mmCIF file of C-alpha atoms and ligand atoms in Angstrom:
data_model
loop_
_atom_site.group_PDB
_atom_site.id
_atom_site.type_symbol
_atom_site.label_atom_id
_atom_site.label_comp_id
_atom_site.label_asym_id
_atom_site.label_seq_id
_atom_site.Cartn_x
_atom_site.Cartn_y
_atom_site.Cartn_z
ATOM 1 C CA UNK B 104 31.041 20.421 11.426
ATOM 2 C CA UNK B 105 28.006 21.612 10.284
ATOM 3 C CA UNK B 106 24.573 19.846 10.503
ATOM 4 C CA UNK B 107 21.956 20.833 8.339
ATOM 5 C CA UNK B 108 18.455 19.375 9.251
ATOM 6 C CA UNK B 109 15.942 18.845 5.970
ATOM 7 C CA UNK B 110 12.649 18.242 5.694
ATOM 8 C CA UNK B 111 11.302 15.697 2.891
ATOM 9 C CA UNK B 112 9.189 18.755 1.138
ATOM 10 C CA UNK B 113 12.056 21.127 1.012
ATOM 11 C CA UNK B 114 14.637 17.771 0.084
ATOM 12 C CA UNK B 115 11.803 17.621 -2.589
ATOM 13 C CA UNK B 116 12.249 20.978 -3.914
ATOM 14 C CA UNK B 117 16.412 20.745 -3.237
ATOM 15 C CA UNK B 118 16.727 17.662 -6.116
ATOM 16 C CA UNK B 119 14.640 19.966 -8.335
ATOM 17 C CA UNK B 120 15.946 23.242 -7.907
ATOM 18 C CA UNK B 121 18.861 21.210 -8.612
ATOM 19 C CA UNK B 122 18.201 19.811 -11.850
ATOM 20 C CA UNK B 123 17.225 23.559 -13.369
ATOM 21 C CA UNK B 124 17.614 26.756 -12.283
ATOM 22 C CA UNK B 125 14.051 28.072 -13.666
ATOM 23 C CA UNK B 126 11.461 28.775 -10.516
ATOM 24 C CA UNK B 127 9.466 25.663 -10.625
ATOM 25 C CA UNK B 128 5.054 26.273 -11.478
ATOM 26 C CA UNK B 129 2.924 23.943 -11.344
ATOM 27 C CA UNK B 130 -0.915 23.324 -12.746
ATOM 28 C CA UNK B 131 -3.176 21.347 -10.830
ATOM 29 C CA UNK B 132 -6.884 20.806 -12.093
ATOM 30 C CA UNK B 133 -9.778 20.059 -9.927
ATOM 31 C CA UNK B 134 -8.092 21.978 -7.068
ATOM 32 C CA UNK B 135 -10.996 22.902 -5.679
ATOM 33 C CA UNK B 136 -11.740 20.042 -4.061
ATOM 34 C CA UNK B 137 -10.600 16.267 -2.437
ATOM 35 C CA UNK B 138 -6.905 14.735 -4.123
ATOM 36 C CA UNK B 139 -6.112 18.141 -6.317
ATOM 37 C CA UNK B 140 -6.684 20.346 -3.510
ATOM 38 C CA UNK B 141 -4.494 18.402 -1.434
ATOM 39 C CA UNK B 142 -2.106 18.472 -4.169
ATOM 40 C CA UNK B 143 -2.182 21.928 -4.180
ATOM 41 C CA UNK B 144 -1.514 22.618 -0.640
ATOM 42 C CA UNK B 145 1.057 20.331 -0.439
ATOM 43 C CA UNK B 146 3.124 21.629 -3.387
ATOM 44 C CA UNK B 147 2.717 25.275 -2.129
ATOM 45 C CA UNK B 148 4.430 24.092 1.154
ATOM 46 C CA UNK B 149 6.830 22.390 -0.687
ATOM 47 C CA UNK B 150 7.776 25.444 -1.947
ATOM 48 C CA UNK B 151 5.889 25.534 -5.688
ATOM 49 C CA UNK B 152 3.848 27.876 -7.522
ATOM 50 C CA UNK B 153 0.631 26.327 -8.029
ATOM 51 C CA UNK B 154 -1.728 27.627 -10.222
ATOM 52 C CA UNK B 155 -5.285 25.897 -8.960
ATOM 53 C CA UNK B 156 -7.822 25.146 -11.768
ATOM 54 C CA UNK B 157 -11.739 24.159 -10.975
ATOM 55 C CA UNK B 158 -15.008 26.067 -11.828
ATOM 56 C CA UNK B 159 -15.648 26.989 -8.249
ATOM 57 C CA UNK B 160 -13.343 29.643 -8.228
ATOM 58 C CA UNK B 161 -14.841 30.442 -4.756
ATOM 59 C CA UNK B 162 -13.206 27.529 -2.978
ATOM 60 C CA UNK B 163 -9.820 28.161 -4.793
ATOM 61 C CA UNK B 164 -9.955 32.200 -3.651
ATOM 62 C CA UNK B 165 -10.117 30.778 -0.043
ATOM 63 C CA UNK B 166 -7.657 28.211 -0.520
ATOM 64 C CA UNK B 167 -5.593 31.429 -1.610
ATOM 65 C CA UNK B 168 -6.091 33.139 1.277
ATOM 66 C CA UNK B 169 -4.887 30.002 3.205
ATOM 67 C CA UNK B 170 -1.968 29.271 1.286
ATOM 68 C CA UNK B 171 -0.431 32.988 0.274
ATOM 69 C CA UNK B 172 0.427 34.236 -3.287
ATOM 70 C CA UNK B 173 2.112 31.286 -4.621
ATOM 71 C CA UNK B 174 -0.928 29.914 -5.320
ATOM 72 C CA UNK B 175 -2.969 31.036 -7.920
ATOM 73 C CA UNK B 176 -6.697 30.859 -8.683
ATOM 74 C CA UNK B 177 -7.965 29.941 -12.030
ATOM 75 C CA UNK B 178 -11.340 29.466 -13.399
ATOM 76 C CA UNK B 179 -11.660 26.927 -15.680
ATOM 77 C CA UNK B 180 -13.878 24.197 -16.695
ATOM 78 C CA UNK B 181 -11.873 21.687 -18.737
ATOM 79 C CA UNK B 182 -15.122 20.617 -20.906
ATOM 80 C CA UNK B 183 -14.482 24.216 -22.715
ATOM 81 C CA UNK B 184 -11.569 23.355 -25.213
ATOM 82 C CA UNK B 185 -11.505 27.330 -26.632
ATOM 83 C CA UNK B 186 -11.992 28.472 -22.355
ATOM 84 C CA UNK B 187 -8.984 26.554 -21.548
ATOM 85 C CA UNK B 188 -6.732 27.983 -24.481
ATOM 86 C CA UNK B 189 -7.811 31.670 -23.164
ATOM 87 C CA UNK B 190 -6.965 30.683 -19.974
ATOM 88 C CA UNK B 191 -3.662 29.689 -20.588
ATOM 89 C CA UNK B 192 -2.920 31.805 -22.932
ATOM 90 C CA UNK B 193 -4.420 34.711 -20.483
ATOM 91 C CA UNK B 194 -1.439 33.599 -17.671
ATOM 92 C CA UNK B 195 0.875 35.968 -16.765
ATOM 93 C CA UNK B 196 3.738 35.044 -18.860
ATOM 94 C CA UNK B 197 5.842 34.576 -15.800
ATOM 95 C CA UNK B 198 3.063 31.767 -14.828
ATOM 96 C CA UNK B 199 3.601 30.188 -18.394
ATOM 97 C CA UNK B 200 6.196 27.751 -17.778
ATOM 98 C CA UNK B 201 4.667 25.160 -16.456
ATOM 99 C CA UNK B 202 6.715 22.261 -15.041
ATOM 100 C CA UNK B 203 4.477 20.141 -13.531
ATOM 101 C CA UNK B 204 0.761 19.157 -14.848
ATOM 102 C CA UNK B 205 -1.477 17.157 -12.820
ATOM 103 C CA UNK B 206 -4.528 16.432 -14.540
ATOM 104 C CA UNK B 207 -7.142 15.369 -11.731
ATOM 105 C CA UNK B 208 -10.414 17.223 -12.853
ATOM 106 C CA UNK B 209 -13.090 14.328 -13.483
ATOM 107 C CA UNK B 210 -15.923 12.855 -11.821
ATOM 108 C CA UNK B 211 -18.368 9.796 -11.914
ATOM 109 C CA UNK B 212 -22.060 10.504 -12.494
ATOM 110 C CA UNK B 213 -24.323 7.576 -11.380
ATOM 111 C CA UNK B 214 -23.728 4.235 -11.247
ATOM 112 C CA UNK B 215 -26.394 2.229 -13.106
ATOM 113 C CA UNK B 216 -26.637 -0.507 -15.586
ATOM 114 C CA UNK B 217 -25.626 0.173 -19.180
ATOM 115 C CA UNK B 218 -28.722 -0.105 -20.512
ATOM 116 C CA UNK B 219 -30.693 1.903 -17.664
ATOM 117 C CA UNK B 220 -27.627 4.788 -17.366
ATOM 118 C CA UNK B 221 -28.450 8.164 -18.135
ATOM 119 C CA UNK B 222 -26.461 9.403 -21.680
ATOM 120 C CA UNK B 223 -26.420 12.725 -19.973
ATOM 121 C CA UNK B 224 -24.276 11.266 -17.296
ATOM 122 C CA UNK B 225 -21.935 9.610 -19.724
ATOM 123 C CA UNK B 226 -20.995 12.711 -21.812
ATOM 124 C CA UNK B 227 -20.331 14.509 -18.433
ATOM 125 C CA UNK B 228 -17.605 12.054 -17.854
ATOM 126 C CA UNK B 229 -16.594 11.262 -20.663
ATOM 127 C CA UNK B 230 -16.300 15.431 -21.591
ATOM 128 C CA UNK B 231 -14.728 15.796 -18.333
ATOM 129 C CA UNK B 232 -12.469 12.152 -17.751
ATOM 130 C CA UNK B 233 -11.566 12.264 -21.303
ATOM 131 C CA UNK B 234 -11.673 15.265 -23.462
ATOM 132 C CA UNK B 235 -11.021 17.601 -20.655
ATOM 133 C CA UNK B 236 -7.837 16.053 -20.062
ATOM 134 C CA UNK B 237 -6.631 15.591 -23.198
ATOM 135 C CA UNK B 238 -7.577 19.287 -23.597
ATOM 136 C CA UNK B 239 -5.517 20.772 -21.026
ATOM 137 C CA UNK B 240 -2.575 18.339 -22.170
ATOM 138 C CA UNK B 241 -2.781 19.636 -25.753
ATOM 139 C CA UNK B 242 -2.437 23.424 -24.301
ATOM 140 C CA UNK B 243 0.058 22.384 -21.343
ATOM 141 C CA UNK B 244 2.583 19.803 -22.943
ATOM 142 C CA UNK B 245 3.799 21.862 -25.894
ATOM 143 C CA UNK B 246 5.507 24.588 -23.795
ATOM 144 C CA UNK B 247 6.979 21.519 -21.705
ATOM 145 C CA UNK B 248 8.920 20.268 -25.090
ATOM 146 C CA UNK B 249 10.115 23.375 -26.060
ATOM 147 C CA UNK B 250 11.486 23.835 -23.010
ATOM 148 C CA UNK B 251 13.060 20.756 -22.636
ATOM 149 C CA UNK B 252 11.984 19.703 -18.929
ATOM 150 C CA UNK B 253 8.353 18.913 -17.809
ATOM 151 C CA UNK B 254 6.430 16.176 -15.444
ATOM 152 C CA UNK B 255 2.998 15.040 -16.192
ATOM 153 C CA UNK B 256 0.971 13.066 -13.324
ATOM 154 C CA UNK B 257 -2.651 12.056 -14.567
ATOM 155 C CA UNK B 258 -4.953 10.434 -11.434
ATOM 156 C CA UNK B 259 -6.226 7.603 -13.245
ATOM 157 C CA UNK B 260 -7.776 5.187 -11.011
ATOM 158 C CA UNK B 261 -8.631 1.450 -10.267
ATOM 159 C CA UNK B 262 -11.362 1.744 -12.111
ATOM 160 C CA UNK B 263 -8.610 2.189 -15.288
ATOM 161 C CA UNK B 264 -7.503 -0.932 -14.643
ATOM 162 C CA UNK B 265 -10.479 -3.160 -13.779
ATOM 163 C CA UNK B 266 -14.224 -3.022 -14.384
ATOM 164 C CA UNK B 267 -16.805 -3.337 -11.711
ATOM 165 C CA UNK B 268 -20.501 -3.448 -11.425
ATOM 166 C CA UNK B 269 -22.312 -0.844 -12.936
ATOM 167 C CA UNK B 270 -19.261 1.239 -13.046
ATOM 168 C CA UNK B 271 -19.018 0.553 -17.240
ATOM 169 C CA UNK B 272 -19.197 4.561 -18.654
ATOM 170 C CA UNK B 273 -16.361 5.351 -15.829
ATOM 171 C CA UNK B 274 -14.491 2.984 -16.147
ATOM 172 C CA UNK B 275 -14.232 3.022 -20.248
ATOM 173 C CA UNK B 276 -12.821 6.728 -18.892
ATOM 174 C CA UNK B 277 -10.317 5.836 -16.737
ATOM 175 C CA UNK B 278 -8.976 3.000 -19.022
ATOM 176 C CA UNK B 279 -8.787 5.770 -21.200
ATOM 177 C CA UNK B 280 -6.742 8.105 -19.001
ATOM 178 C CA UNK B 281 -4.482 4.488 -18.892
ATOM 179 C CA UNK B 282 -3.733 4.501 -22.443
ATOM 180 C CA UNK B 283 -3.934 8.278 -22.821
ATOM 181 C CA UNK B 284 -0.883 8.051 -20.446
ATOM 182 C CA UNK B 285 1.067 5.374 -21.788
ATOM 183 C CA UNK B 286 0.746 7.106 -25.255
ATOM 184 C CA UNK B 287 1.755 10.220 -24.081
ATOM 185 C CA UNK B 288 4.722 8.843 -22.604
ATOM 186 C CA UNK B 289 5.471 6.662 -25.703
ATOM 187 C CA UNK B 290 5.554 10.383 -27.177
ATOM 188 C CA UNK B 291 7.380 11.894 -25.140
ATOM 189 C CA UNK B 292 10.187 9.173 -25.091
ATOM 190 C CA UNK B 293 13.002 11.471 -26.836
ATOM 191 C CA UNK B 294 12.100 13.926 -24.719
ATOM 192 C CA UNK B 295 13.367 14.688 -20.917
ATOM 193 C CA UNK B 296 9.799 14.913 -20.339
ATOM 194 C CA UNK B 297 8.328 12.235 -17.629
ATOM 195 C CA UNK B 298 4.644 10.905 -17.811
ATOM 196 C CA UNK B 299 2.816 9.134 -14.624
ATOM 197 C CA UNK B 300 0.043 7.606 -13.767
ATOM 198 C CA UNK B 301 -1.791 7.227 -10.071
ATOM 199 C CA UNK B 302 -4.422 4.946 -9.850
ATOM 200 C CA UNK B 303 -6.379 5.236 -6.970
ATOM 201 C CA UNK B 304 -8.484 2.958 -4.937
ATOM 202 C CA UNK B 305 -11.159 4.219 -2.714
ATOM 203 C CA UNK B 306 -10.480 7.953 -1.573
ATOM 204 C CA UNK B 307 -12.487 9.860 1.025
ATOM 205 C CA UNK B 308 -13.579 12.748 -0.735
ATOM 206 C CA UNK B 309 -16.509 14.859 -2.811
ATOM 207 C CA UNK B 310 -16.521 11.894 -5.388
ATOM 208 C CA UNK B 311 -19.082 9.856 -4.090
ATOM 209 C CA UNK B 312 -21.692 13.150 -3.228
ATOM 210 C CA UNK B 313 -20.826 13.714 -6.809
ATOM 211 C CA UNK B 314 -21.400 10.289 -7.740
ATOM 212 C CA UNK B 315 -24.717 10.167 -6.674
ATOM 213 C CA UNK B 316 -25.572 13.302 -7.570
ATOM 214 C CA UNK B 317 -25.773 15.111 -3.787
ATOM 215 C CA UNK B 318 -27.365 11.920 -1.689
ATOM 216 C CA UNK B 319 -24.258 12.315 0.925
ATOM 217 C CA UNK B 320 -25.433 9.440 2.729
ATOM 218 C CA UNK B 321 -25.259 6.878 0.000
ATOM 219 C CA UNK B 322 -21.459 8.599 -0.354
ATOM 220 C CA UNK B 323 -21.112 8.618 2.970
ATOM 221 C CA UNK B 324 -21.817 4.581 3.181
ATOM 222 C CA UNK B 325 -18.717 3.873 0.890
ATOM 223 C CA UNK B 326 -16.151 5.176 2.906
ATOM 224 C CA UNK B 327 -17.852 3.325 6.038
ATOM 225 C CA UNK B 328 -16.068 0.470 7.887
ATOM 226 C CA UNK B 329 -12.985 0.470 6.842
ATOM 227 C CA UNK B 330 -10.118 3.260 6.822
ATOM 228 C CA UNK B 331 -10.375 4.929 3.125
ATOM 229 C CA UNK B 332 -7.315 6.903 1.683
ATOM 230 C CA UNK B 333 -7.534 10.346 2.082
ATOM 231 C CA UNK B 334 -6.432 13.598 -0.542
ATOM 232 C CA UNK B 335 -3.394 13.674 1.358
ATOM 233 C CA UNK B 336 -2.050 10.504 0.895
ATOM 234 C CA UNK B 337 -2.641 11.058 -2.888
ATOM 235 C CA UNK B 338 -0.676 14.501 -2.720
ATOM 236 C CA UNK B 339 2.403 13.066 -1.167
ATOM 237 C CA UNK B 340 2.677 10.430 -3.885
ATOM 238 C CA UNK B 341 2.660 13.374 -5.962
ATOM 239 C CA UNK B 342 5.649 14.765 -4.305
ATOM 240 C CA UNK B 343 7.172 11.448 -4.476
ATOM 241 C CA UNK B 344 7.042 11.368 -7.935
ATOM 242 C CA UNK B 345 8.167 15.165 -8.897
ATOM 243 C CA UNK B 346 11.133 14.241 -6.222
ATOM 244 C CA UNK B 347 13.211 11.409 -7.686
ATOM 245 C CA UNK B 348 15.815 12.144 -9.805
ATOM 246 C CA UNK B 349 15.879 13.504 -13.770
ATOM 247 C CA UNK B 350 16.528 10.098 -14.997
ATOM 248 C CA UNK B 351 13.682 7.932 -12.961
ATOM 249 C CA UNK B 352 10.460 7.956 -14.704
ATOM 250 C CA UNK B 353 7.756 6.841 -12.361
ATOM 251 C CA UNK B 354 5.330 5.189 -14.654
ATOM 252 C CA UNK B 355 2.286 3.891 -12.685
ATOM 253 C CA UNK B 356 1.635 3.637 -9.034
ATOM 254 C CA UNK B 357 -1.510 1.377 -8.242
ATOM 255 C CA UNK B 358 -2.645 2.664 -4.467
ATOM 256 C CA UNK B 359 -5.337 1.378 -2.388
ATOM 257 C CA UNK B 360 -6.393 1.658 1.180
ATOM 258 C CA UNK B 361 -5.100 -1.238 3.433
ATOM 259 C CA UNK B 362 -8.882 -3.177 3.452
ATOM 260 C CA UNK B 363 -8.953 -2.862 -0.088
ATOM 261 C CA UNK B 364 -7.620 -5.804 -2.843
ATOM 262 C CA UNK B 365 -9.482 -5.006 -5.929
ATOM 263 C CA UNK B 366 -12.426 -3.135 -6.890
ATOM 264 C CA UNK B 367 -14.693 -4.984 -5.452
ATOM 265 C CA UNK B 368 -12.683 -6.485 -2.410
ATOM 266 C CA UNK B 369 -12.999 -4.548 0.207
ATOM 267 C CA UNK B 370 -12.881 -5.915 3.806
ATOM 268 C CA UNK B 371 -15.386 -3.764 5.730
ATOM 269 C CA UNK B 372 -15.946 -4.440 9.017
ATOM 270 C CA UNK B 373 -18.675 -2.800 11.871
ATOM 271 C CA UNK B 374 -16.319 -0.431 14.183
ATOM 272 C CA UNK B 375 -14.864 1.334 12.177
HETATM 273 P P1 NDP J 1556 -13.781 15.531 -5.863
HETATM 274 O O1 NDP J 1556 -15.203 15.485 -6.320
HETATM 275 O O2 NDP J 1556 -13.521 15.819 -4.442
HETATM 276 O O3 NDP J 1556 -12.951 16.559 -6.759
HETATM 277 C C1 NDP J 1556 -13.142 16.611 -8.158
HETATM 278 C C2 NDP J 1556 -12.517 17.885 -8.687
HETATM 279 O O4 NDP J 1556 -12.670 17.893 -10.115
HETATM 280 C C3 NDP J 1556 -13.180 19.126 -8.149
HETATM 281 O O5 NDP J 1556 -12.189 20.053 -7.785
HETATM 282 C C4 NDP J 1556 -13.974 19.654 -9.317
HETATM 283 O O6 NDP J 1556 -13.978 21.090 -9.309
HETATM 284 C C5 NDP J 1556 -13.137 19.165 -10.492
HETATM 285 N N1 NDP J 1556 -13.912 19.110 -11.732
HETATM 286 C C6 NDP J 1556 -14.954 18.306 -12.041
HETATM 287 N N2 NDP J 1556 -15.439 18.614 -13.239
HETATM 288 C C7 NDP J 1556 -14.676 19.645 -13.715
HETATM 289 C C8 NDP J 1556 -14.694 20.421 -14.899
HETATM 290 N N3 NDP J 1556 -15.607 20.229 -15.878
HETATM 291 N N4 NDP J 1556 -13.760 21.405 -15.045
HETATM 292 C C9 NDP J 1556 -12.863 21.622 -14.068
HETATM 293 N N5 NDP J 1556 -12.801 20.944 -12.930
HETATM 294 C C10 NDP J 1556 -13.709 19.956 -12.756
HETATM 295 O O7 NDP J 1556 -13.174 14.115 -6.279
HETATM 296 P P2 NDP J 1556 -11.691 13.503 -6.171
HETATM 297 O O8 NDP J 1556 -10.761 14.456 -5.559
HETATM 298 O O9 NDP J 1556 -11.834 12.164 -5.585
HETATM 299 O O10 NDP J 1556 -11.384 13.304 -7.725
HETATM 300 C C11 NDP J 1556 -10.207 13.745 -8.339
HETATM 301 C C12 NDP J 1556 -9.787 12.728 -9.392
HETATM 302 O O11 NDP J 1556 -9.456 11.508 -8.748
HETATM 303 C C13 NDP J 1556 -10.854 12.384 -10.422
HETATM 304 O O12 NDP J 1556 -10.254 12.300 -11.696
HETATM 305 C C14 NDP J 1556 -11.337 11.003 -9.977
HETATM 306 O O13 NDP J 1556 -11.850 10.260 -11.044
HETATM 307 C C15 NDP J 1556 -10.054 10.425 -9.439
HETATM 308 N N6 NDP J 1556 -10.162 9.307 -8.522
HETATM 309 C C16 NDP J 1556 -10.880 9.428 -7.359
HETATM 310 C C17 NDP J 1556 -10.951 8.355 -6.485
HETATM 311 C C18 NDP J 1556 -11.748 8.397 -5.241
HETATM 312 O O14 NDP J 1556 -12.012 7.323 -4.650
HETATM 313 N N7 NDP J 1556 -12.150 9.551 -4.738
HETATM 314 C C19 NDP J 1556 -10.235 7.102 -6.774
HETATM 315 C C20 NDP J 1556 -9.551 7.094 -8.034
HETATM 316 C C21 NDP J 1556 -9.495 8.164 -8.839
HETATM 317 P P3 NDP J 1556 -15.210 22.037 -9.660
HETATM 318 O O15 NDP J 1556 -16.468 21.250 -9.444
HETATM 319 O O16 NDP J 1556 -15.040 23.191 -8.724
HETATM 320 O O17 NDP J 1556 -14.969 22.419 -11.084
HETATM 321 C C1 8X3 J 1557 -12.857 6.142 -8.107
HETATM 322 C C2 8X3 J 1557 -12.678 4.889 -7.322
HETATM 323 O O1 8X3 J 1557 -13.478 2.472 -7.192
HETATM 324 O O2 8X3 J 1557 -15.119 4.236 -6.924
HETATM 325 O O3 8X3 J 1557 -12.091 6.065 -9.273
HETATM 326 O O4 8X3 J 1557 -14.187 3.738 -9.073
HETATM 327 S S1 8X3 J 1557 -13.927 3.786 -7.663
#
């Protein structure tokens, strides 16, 4: 008798080898950096061709040299609609067919008052959160319905789903990534194409630096006394996803960190 051991990653990569015979490529944006660079290592271990997307194609060449060829570096900031139809059109046409889309790119910028925000700050997200995603989807999705097979995961977030102080601007983004999504799939319903969303809670990663534009020990005070998620525990939900069977859409996963309720209930405590 014969005993074959499996890991979940290559069990992963099994159920979807088995449901088409094409070699499975997937685009990740914001890879250079916190959840979509975690996504992209995990999906090149699982055995994927990942084609990384960020504008600090710096941090994606070293992630190459980490991860070996079937990753693959691409420059791209997803505020450029006409950059991002070069870009894909500029793949390798063996890089084209793209089975898996995780849009992750975005950001927050400040978090203010409304009426004391800084507009500059607000088209940033909502050019990036917003446009930039519905950008890449508009290049990306087509190729996935000719085809006939395709998975899109967007990272929305808790903020999508409720509104907290001061985080107004960001939050109208990510409740648009919610209904972006649910459109999308609403589109996509004759189709065997499946549409996700993950909602984060807090994360541990560049967001909050970004947030407040560098001060890393405001960022670093977010993430303090309490155990936040991390990139990884983002990616494998990922894989979780792409890995259940042709006929089970995940629609929405809503994940927080253990301490954390709500947006603003978060049980923080002094050692941790
Ligand atoms: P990071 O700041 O660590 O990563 C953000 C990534 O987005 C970077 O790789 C950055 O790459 C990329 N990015 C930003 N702007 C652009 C742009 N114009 N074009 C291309 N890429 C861009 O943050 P996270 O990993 O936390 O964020 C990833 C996603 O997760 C975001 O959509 C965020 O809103 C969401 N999220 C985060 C949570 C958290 O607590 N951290 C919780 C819920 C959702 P580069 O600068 O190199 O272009
Ligand atoms: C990022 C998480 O709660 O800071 O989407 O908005 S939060």
């Amino acid at each position: 008798m014969w005993l074959i051991a499996v890991t979940p990653a290559a069990f992963t990569l099994l159920v979807l080898r088995m449901t088409s015979t094409a070699q499975l490529t997937a685009l990740v944006t914001g890879a250079s950096s916190g959840i979509g660079r975690a996504t992209v290592a995990k999906l090149v271990s699982a055995g994927w061709r990942v084609i990384a997307a960020a504008r600090r194609t710096d941090r994606l060449v070293e992630l190459q040299q980490q991860l070996g060829a079937n990753l693959l570096p691409l420059s791209l900031d997803v505020t450029r609609r006409s950059d991002i139809d070069a870009a894909v059109a500029g793949l390798d046409p063996d890089w084209q067919t793209i089975d898996l889309l995780v849009n992750n790119a975005g950001l927050g910028r400040g978090l203010d008052k409304l009426h004391e925000g800084n507009p500059s700050d607000w088209d940033e997200m909502i050019d990036t959160n917003i446009k930039g995603l519905l950008a890449i989807t508009r290049a990306i999705v087509p190729g996935m319905v000719s085809r006939g097979r395709g998975q899109i995961i967007n990272i929305g977030s808790i903020a999508g789903r409720e509104v907290y102080p001061r985080g107004n601007v960001y939050c109208a983004t990510k409740h648009a990534v919610d209904a972006i999504t649910k459109g999308l799939r609403i589109d996509l319903v004759d189709t065997p194409i499946r549409v996700a969303t993950i909602d984060p809670g807090l994360v541990e990663t560049e967001f909050s630096t970004v947030r407040f534009h560098g001060d890393s020990e405001r960022a670093r005070q977010v993430y303090k006394g309490y155990t936040p998620l991390s990139g990884d525990d983002i990616a494998d939900t990922v894989l979780w996803i792409v890995g259940r069977p042709p006929h089970v859409q995940i629609a929405e996963v809503l994940i927080f960190p253990t301490a954390q309720a709500g947006s603003t209930q978060v049980h923080k405590s002094a050692d941790t």
